[in-house]
XYZ file of C-alpha atoms in Angstrom:
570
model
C 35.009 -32.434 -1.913
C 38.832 -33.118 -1.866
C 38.075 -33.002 2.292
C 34.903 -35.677 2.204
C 37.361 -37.653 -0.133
C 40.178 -37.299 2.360
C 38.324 -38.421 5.638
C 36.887 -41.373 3.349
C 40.590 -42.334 2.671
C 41.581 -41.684 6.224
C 38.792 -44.209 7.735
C 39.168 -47.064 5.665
C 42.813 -46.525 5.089
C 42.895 -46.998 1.340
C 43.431 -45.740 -2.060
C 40.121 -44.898 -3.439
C 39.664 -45.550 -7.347
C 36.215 -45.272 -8.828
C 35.570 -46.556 -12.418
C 31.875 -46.859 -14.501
C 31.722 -49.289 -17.377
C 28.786 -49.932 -19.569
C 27.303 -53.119 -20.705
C 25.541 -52.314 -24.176
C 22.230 -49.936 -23.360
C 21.270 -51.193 -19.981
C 22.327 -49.440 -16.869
C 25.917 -49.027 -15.687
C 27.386 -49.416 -12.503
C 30.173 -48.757 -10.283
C 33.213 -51.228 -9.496
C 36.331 -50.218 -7.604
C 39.766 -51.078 -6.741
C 40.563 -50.941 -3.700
C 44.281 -51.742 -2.310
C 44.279 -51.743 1.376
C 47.164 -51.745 4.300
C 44.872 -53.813 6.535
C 41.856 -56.056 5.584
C 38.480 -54.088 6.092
C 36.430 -55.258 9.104
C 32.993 -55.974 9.157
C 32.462 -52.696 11.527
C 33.979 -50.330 8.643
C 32.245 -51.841 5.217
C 28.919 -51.516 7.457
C 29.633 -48.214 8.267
C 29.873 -46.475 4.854
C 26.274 -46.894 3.755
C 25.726 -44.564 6.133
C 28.218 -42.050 5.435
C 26.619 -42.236 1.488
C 23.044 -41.672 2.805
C 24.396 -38.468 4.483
C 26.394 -37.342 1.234
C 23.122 -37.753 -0.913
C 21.509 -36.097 1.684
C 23.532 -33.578 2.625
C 26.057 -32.847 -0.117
C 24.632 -34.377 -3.088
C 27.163 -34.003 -5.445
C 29.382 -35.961 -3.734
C 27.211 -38.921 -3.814
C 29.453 -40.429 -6.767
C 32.383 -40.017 -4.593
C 30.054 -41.945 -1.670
C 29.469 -44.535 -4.257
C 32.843 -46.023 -3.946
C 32.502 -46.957 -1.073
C 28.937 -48.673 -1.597
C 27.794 -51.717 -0.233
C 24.477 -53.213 -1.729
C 22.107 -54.518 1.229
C 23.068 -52.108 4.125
C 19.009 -51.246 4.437
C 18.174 -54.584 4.478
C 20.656 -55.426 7.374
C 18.784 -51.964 8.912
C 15.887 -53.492 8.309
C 16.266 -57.185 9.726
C 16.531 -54.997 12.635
C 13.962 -52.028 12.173
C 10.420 -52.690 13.438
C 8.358 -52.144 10.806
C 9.295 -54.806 8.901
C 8.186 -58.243 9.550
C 11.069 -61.273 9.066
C 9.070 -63.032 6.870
C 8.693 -59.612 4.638
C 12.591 -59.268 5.088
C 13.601 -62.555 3.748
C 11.354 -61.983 0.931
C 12.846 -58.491 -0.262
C 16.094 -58.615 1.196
C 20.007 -58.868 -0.199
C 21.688 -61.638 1.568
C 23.595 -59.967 4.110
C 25.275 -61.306 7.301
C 22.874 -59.393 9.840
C 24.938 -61.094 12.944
C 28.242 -59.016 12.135
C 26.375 -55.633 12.500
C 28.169 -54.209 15.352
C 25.359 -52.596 17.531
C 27.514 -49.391 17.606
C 27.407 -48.889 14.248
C 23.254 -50.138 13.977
C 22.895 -47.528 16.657
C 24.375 -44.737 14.192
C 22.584 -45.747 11.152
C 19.167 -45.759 13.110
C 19.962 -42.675 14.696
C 20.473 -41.158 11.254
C 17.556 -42.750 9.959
C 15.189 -41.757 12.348
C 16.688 -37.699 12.869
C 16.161 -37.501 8.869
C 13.738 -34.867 8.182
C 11.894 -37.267 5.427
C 12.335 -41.217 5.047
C 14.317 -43.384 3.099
C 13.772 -46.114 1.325
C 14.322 -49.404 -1.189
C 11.824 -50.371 -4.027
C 11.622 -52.697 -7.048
C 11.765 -50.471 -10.301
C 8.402 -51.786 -11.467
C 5.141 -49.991 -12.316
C 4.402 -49.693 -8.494
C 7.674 -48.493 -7.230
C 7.058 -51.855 -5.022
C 8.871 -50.874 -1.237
C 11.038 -53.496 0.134
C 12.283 -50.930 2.865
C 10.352 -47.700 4.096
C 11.668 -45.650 7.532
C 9.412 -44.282 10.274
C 9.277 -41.004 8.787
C 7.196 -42.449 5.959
C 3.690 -41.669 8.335
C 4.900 -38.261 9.324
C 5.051 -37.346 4.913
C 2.593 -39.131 3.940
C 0.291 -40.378 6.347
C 0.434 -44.115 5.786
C 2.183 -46.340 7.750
C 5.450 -47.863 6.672
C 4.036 -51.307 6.825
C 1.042 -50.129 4.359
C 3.068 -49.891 1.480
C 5.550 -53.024 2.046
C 5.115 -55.231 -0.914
C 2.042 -52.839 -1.837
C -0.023 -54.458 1.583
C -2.163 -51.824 1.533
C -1.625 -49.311 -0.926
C 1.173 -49.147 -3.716
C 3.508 -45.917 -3.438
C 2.904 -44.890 -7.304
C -0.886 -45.111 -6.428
C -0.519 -41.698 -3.886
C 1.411 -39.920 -6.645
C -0.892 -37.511 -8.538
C -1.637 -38.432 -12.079
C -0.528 -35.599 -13.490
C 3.064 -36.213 -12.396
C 3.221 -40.162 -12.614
C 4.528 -40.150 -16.620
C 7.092 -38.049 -15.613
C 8.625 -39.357 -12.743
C 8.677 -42.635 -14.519
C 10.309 -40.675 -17.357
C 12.515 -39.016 -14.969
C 14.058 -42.410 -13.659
C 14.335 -44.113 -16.866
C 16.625 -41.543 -17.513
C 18.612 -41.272 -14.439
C 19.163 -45.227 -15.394
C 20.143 -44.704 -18.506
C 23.040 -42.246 -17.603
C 23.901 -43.691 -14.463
C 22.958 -40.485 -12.854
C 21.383 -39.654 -9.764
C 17.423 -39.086 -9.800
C 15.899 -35.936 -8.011
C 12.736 -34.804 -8.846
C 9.423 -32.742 -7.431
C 6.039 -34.037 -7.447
C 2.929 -34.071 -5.953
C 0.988 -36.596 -3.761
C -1.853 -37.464 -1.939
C -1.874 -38.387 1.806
C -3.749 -40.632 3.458
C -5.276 -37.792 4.871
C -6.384 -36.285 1.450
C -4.124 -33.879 1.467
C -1.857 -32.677 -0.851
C 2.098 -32.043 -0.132
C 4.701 -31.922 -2.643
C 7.640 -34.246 -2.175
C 11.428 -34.043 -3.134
C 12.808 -37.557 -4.015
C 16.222 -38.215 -4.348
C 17.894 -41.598 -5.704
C 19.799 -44.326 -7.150
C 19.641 -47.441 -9.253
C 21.312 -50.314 -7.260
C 22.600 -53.163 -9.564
C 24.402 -56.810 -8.705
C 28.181 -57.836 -9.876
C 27.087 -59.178 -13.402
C 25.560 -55.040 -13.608
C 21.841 -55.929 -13.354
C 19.303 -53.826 -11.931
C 18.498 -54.818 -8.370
C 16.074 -52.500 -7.026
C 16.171 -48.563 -6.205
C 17.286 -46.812 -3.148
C 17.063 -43.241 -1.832
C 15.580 -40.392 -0.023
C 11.794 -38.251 0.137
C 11.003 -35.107 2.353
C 8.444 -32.720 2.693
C 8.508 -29.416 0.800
C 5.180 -28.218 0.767
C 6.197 -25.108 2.366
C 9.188 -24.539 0.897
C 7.335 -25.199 -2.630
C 4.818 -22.939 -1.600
C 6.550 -20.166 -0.795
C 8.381 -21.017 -4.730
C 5.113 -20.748 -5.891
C 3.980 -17.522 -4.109
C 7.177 -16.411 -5.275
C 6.352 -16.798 -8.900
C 2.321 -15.920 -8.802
C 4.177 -12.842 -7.118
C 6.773 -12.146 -10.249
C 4.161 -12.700 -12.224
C 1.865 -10.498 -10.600
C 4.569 -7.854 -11.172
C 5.272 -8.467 -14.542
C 1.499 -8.285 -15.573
C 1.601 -4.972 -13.433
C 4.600 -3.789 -15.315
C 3.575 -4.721 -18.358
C 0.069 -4.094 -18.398
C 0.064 -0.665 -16.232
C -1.569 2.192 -18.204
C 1.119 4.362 -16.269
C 4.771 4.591 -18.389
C 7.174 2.220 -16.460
C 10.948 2.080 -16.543
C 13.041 -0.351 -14.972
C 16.785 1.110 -14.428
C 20.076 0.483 -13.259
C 21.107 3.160 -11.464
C 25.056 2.332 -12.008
C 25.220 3.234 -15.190
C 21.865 4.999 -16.072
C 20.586 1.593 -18.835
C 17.414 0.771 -19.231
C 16.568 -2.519 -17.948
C 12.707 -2.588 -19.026
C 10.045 -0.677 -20.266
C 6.683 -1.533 -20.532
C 3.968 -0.938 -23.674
C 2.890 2.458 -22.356
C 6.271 3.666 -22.068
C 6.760 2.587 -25.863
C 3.649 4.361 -27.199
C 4.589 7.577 -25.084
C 8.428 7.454 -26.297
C 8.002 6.090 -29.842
C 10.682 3.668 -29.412
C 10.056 -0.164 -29.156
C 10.559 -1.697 -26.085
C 13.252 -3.838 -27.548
C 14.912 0.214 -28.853
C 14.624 1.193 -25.456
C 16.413 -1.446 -23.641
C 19.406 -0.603 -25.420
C 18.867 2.963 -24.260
C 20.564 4.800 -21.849
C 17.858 7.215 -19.288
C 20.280 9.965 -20.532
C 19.395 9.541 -24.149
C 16.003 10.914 -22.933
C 17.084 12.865 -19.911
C 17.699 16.816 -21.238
C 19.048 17.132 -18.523
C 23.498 16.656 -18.748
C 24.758 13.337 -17.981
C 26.353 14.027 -14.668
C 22.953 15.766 -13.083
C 21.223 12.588 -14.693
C 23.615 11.030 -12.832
C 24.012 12.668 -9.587
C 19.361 12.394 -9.712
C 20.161 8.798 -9.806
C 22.306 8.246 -7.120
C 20.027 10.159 -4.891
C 17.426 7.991 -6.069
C 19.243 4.612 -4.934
C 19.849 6.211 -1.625
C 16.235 7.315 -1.220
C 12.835 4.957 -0.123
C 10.876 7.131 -2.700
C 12.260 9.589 -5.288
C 10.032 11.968 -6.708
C 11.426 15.063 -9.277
C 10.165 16.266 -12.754
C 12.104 16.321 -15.851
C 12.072 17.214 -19.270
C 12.178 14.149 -21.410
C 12.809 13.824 -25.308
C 10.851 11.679 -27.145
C 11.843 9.818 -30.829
C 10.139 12.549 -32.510
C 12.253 15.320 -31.417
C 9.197 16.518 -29.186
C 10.052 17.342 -25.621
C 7.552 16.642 -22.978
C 7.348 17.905 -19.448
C 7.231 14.349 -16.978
C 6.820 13.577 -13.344
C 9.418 10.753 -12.061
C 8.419 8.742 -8.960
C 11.374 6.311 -8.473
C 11.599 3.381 -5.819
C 14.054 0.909 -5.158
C 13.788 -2.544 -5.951
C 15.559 -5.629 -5.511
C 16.240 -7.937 -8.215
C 18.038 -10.451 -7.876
C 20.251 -9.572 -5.216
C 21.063 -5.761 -7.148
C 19.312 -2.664 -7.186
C 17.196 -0.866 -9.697
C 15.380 1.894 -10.093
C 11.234 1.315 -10.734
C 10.334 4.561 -11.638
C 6.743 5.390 -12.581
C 5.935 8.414 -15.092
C 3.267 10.942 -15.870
C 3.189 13.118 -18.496
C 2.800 17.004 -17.746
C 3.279 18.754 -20.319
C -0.176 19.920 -20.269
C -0.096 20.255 -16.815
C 2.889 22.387 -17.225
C 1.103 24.709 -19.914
C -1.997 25.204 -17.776
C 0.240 26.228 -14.931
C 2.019 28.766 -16.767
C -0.906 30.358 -18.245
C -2.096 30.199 -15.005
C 0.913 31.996 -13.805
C 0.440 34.468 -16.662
C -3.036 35.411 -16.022
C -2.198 35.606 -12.282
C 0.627 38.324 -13.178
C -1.714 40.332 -15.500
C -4.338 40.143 -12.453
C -1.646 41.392 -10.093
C -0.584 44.544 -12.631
C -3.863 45.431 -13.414
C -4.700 45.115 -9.169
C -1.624 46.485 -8.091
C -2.102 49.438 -11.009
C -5.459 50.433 -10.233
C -6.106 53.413 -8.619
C -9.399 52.194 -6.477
C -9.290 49.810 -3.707
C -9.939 45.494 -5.182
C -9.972 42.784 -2.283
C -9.867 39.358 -3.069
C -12.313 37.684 -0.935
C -14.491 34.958 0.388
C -18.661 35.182 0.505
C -18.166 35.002 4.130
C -16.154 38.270 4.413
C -12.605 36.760 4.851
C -10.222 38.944 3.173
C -7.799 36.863 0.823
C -5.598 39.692 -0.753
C -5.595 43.678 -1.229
C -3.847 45.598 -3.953
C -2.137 49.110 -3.196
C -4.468 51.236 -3.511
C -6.772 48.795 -0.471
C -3.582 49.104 1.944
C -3.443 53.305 0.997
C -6.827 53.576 1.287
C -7.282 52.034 4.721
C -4.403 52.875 6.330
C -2.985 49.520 6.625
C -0.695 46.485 5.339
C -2.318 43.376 3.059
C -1.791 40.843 5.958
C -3.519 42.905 8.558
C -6.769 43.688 6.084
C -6.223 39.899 5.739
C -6.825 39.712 9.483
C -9.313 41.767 10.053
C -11.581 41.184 7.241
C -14.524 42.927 6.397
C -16.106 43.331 9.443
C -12.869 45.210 10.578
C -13.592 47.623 7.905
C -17.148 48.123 7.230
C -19.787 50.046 9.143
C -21.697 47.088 9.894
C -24.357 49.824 11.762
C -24.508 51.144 8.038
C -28.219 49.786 7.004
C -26.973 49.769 3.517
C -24.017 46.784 3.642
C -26.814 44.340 4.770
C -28.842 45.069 1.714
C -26.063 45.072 -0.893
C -24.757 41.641 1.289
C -27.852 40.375 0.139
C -28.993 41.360 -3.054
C -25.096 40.122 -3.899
C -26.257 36.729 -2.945
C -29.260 36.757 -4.743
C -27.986 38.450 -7.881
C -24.460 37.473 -7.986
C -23.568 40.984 -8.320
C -24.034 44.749 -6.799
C -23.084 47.849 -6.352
C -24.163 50.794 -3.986
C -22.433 53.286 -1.283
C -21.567 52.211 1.865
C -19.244 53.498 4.830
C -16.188 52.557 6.246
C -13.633 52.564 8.291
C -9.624 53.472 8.080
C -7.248 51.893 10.537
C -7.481 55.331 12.451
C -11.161 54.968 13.049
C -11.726 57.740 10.300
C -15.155 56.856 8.690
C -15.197 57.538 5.031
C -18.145 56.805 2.081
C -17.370 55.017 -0.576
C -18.813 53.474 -4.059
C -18.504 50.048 -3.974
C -18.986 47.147 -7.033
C -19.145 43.661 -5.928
C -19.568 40.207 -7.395
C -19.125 36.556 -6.729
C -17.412 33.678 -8.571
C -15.723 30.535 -8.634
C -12.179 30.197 -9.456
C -9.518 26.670 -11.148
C -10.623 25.391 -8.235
C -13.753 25.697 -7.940
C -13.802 27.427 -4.934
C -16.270 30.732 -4.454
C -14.607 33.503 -4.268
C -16.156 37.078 -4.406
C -14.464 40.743 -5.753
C -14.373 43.922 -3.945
C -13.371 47.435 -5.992
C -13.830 50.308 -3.411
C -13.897 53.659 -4.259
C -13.656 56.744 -2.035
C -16.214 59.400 -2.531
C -15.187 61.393 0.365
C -14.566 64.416 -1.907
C -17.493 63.562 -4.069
C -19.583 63.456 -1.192
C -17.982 67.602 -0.343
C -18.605 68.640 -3.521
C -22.156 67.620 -3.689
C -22.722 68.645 0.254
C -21.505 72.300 -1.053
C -23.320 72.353 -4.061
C -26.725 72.041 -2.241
C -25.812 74.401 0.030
C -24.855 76.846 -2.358
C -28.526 76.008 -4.181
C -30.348 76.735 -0.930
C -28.322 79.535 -0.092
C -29.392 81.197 -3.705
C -32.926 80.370 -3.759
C -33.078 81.574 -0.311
C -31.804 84.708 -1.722
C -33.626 85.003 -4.826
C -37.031 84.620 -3.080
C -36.572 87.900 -1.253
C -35.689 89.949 -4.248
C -38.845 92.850 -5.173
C -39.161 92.049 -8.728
C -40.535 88.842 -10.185
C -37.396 86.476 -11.713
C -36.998 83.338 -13.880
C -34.594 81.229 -15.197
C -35.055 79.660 -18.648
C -33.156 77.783 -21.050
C -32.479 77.912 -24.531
C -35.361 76.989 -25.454
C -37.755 79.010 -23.385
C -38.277 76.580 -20.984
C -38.611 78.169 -17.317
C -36.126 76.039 -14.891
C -37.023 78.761 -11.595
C -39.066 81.438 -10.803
C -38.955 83.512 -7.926
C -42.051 83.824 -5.707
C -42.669 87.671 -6.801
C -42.919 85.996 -10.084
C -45.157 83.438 -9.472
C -47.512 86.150 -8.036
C -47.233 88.541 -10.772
C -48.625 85.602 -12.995
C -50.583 84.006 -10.756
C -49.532 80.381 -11.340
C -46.362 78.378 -10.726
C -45.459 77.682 -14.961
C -41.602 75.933 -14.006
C -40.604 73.395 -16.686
C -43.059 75.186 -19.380
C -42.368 77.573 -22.207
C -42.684 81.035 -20.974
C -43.982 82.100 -24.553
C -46.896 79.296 -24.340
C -47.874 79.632 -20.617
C -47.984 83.598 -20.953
C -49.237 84.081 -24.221
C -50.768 80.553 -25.272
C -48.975 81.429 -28.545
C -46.020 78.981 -30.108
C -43.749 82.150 -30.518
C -41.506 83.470 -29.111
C -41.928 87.321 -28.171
C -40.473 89.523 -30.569
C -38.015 91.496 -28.551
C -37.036 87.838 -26.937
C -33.243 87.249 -26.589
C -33.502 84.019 -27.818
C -34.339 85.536 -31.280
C -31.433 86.935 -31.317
C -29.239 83.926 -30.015
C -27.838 83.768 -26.756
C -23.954 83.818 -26.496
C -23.057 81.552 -23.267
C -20.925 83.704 -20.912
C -21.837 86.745 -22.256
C -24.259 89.011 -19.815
C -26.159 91.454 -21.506
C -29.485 94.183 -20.621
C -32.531 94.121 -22.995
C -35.734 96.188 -21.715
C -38.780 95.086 -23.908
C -42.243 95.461 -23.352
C -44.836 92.655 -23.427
C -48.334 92.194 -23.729
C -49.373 89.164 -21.881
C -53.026 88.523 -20.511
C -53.973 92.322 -20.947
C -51.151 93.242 -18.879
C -48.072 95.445 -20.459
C -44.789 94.016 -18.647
C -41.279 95.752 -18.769
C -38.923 92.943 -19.333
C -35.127 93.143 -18.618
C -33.271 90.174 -20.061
């Protein structure tokens, strides 16, 4: 300002005073003493209207500054010569000015100003009308009327394109600006003579005669349509993000990550906390954080430094109760500074399913890794997902590569049995059955297997596997038949007739001698009732006497069966 003042000075070569007085409740104006080394030419008075259009236009607050060096009429001399005005319209709305000592130099300048303005200026009567004594060529560019349309309202009156809505207050506005001997600038809305609608920023000034009487009004309108509709995109867009803060069902926190205060916090975050939203923006995040103050810290920093932050935290709430939360913090920009928008999701039940989870999943593992048969975790499809110890002992290999070679790699798949254990699995959800396999060495082994399918958290279908080698099952059994034929073989050849009963009489074998000697095979009978059709036993019977397991002993007894006198040795 003190350098505008100083050129000011420097062209006219004068002290510059600038005074107001007022004259009771009307409008005030400005007077000035001026002491000068030379007298002023014509070329320099002219010149400063110019110079004041640019401060109002350019640097408006040094329009009062400008003022000083006002002289009333310098648009009408502009437009005796413009060409939108006719003379007759000039003389009618004009100051008296002496148009003939306008230097063309400095009407040059002023037009050139006038015309590379990015709106129009101009000069009206302060009536109802906003009457235009003066409008520049810019005036059809803004509003799509030409400049001669609204001279002396010709066509159309200028306060007839203002929108309705806005009319009271712009009249309000300048009334006002009057009254205070202020500058008017105001936004409004208008409508083209293209029915459009652009929004218009009007700048200017009440211009009064020597006795301080209103003369008419002077100043400057652009175009900001765009610039007021980016404003308003601006604020439908802070809006939008309040009502998203606000109103999000998510817990919301606004931070600054300086010194760790809370900025905002919307209703969720209040019901989830139990403090007021008014309690928790005089919180610190550390208040909350369990965490110490320096890690809260040194989370925060990485935060600022970080697109997207995500980490979870244990968080105390106003009861005392701690809950398990998941943090996802972004950077935003507010107001020129940074803070932290950080979004947050309770876990704590998450957290407690997850360690049961992890619980169950460590008994499974013991009781697996424990077990003395084979268990495979697997799919329906025969991929193998996991093998306890026992599995890896058992086949001769590590978990990953019974993991790669699945069950095919292990069963007999010529075995007719896995096909219809396979199946009744899938039709029963269950099974069990022998089948034979293979170790890593190619060995080929029987085993017992159990197997059923299920889903698991999930939801995918798994199946079970619990193997069980009956290799020396499978001897045992082998040898015992053997040993079975190998006796009957031998007891079939003996001379004399044999049996073998149980406690209770009942005849589990009988040699073939014996089978002749009474004529009919009586296995799984009472010998006492198929000999004798009697219910008693013989009298010189062992089994009167009791048998004592382990104990051999040699009783000869004679009986009388069918007529026939037998010689028994027990």
């Amino acid at each position: 300002m003190p350098l505008l003042l100083g050129i000011l000075a420097g062209m006219s070569g004068s002290n510059i005073s600038c005074t107001r007085s007022i004259k009771q409740n009307s409008v005030q104006y400005f007077s000035e003493e001026i002491t000068r080394e030379k007298p002023a030419t014509n070329e320099q008075t002219d010149f400063y209207p110019a110079l004041f259009l640019l401060a109002i236009l350019l640097v408006p607050a040094a329009a009062t500054i400008m003022l000083c060096r006002w002289r009333p009429g310098f648009l009408t001399k502009l437009q005796l010569q413009g060409r939108h005005t006719r003379p007759d319209q000039a003389n009618a709305g004009s100051l008296p000015g002496d148009t003939e000592n306008l230097s063309r130099e400095n009407q040059r300048q002023l037009e050139s100003l006038v015309s590379n303005l990015p709106g129009f200026v101009y000069r009206c009567k302060a009536d109802q009308h906003w009457t235009m004594l003066y409008v520049s060529g810019k005036c059809k560019e803004v509003t799509g009327y030409n400049p001669d349309d609204f001279i002396q309202n010709k066509k159309i009156s200028f306060a007839e394109i203002i929108k309705q809505e806005y009319k009271a207050a712009v009249e309000e506005e300048w009334k006002k600006s009057l009254e205070d001997n202020t500058f008017f600038t105001h936004e409004y809305e208008i409508i083209t003579a293209h029915n459009k609608v652009k929004w218009l920023l009007e700048r200017g000034v009440g211009i009064y005669d020597d006795s301080g009487n209103l003369s008419f009004l002077e100043g400057y309108i652009e175009d900001i349509t765009e610039r007021k509709h980016t404003e308003l995109e601006l604020i439908k867009s802070g809006q939008k993000f309040r009502n998203l803060f606000h109103d999000h069902a998510a817990m919301k926190f606004i931070v600054d990550p300086e010194n760790g205060r809370i900025v905002d916090a919307n209703e969720a975050a209040s019901q989830f906390y139990g403090w007021t939203i008014e309690e928790l923006t005089k919180m610190n995040i550390a208040q909350i954080n369990m965490l110490s103050a320096e890690v809260v810290s040194r989370q925060m920093e990485t935060a600022r430094n970080s697109v997207n932050f995500h980490f979870e935290f244990r968080h105390r709430k106003a009861s005392g109760e701690i809950a398990d939360v998941e943090v996802l913090s972004s950077r935003v920009d507010i107001g020129g500074k940074i803070f932290l928008h950080s979004i947050i999701h309770d876990i704590t039940e998450k957290k407690r399913a997850e360690k049961s989870l992890r619980e169950s999943e460590e008994r499974n593992r013991l009781i697996m890794d424990n077990n003395l048969d084979a268990i495979l975790l697997t799919k329906p499809d025969g991929s193998i997902l996991s093998a306890n110890k026992a599995a890896c002992e058992m086949f001769g290999m590590t978990e990953p590569e019974l993991c790669s070679v699945g069950r095919d790699g292990i069963t007999d798949r010529d075995d007719p049995h896995l096909q219809k254990l396979i199946q009744r699995r899938h039709k029963h959800g269950s099974t069990k059955g022998e089948v034979n396999f293979f170790r890593k060495d190619g060995t080929k082994f029987p085993a017992e297997i159990s197997s059923s399918i299920f889903r698991n958290s999930k939801d995918e279908l798994l199946s079970s596997m619990i193997i069980r080698d009956i290799s020396e099952r499978k001897k045992a059994e082998n040898e015992l038949k053997n040993s079975y034929e190998l006796n009957k073989t031998l007891l079939q050849t003996i001379p004399f007739g044999m049996d073998i009963v149980d406690e209770k009489g009942v005849i589990l074998f009988q040699s073939e001698k014996f089978r002749q000697i009474f004529g009919r095979d009586i296995s799984l009978h009472r010998c006492f009732v198929s000999n004798r059709n009697d219910n008693r036993l013989c009298n010189s019977c062992p089994l009167n006497e009791g048998i004592v397991v382990g104990k051999t002993e040699t009783i000869e007894s004679d009986c009388i069966m069918q007529g026939h006198t037998f010689m028994i040795t027990h």
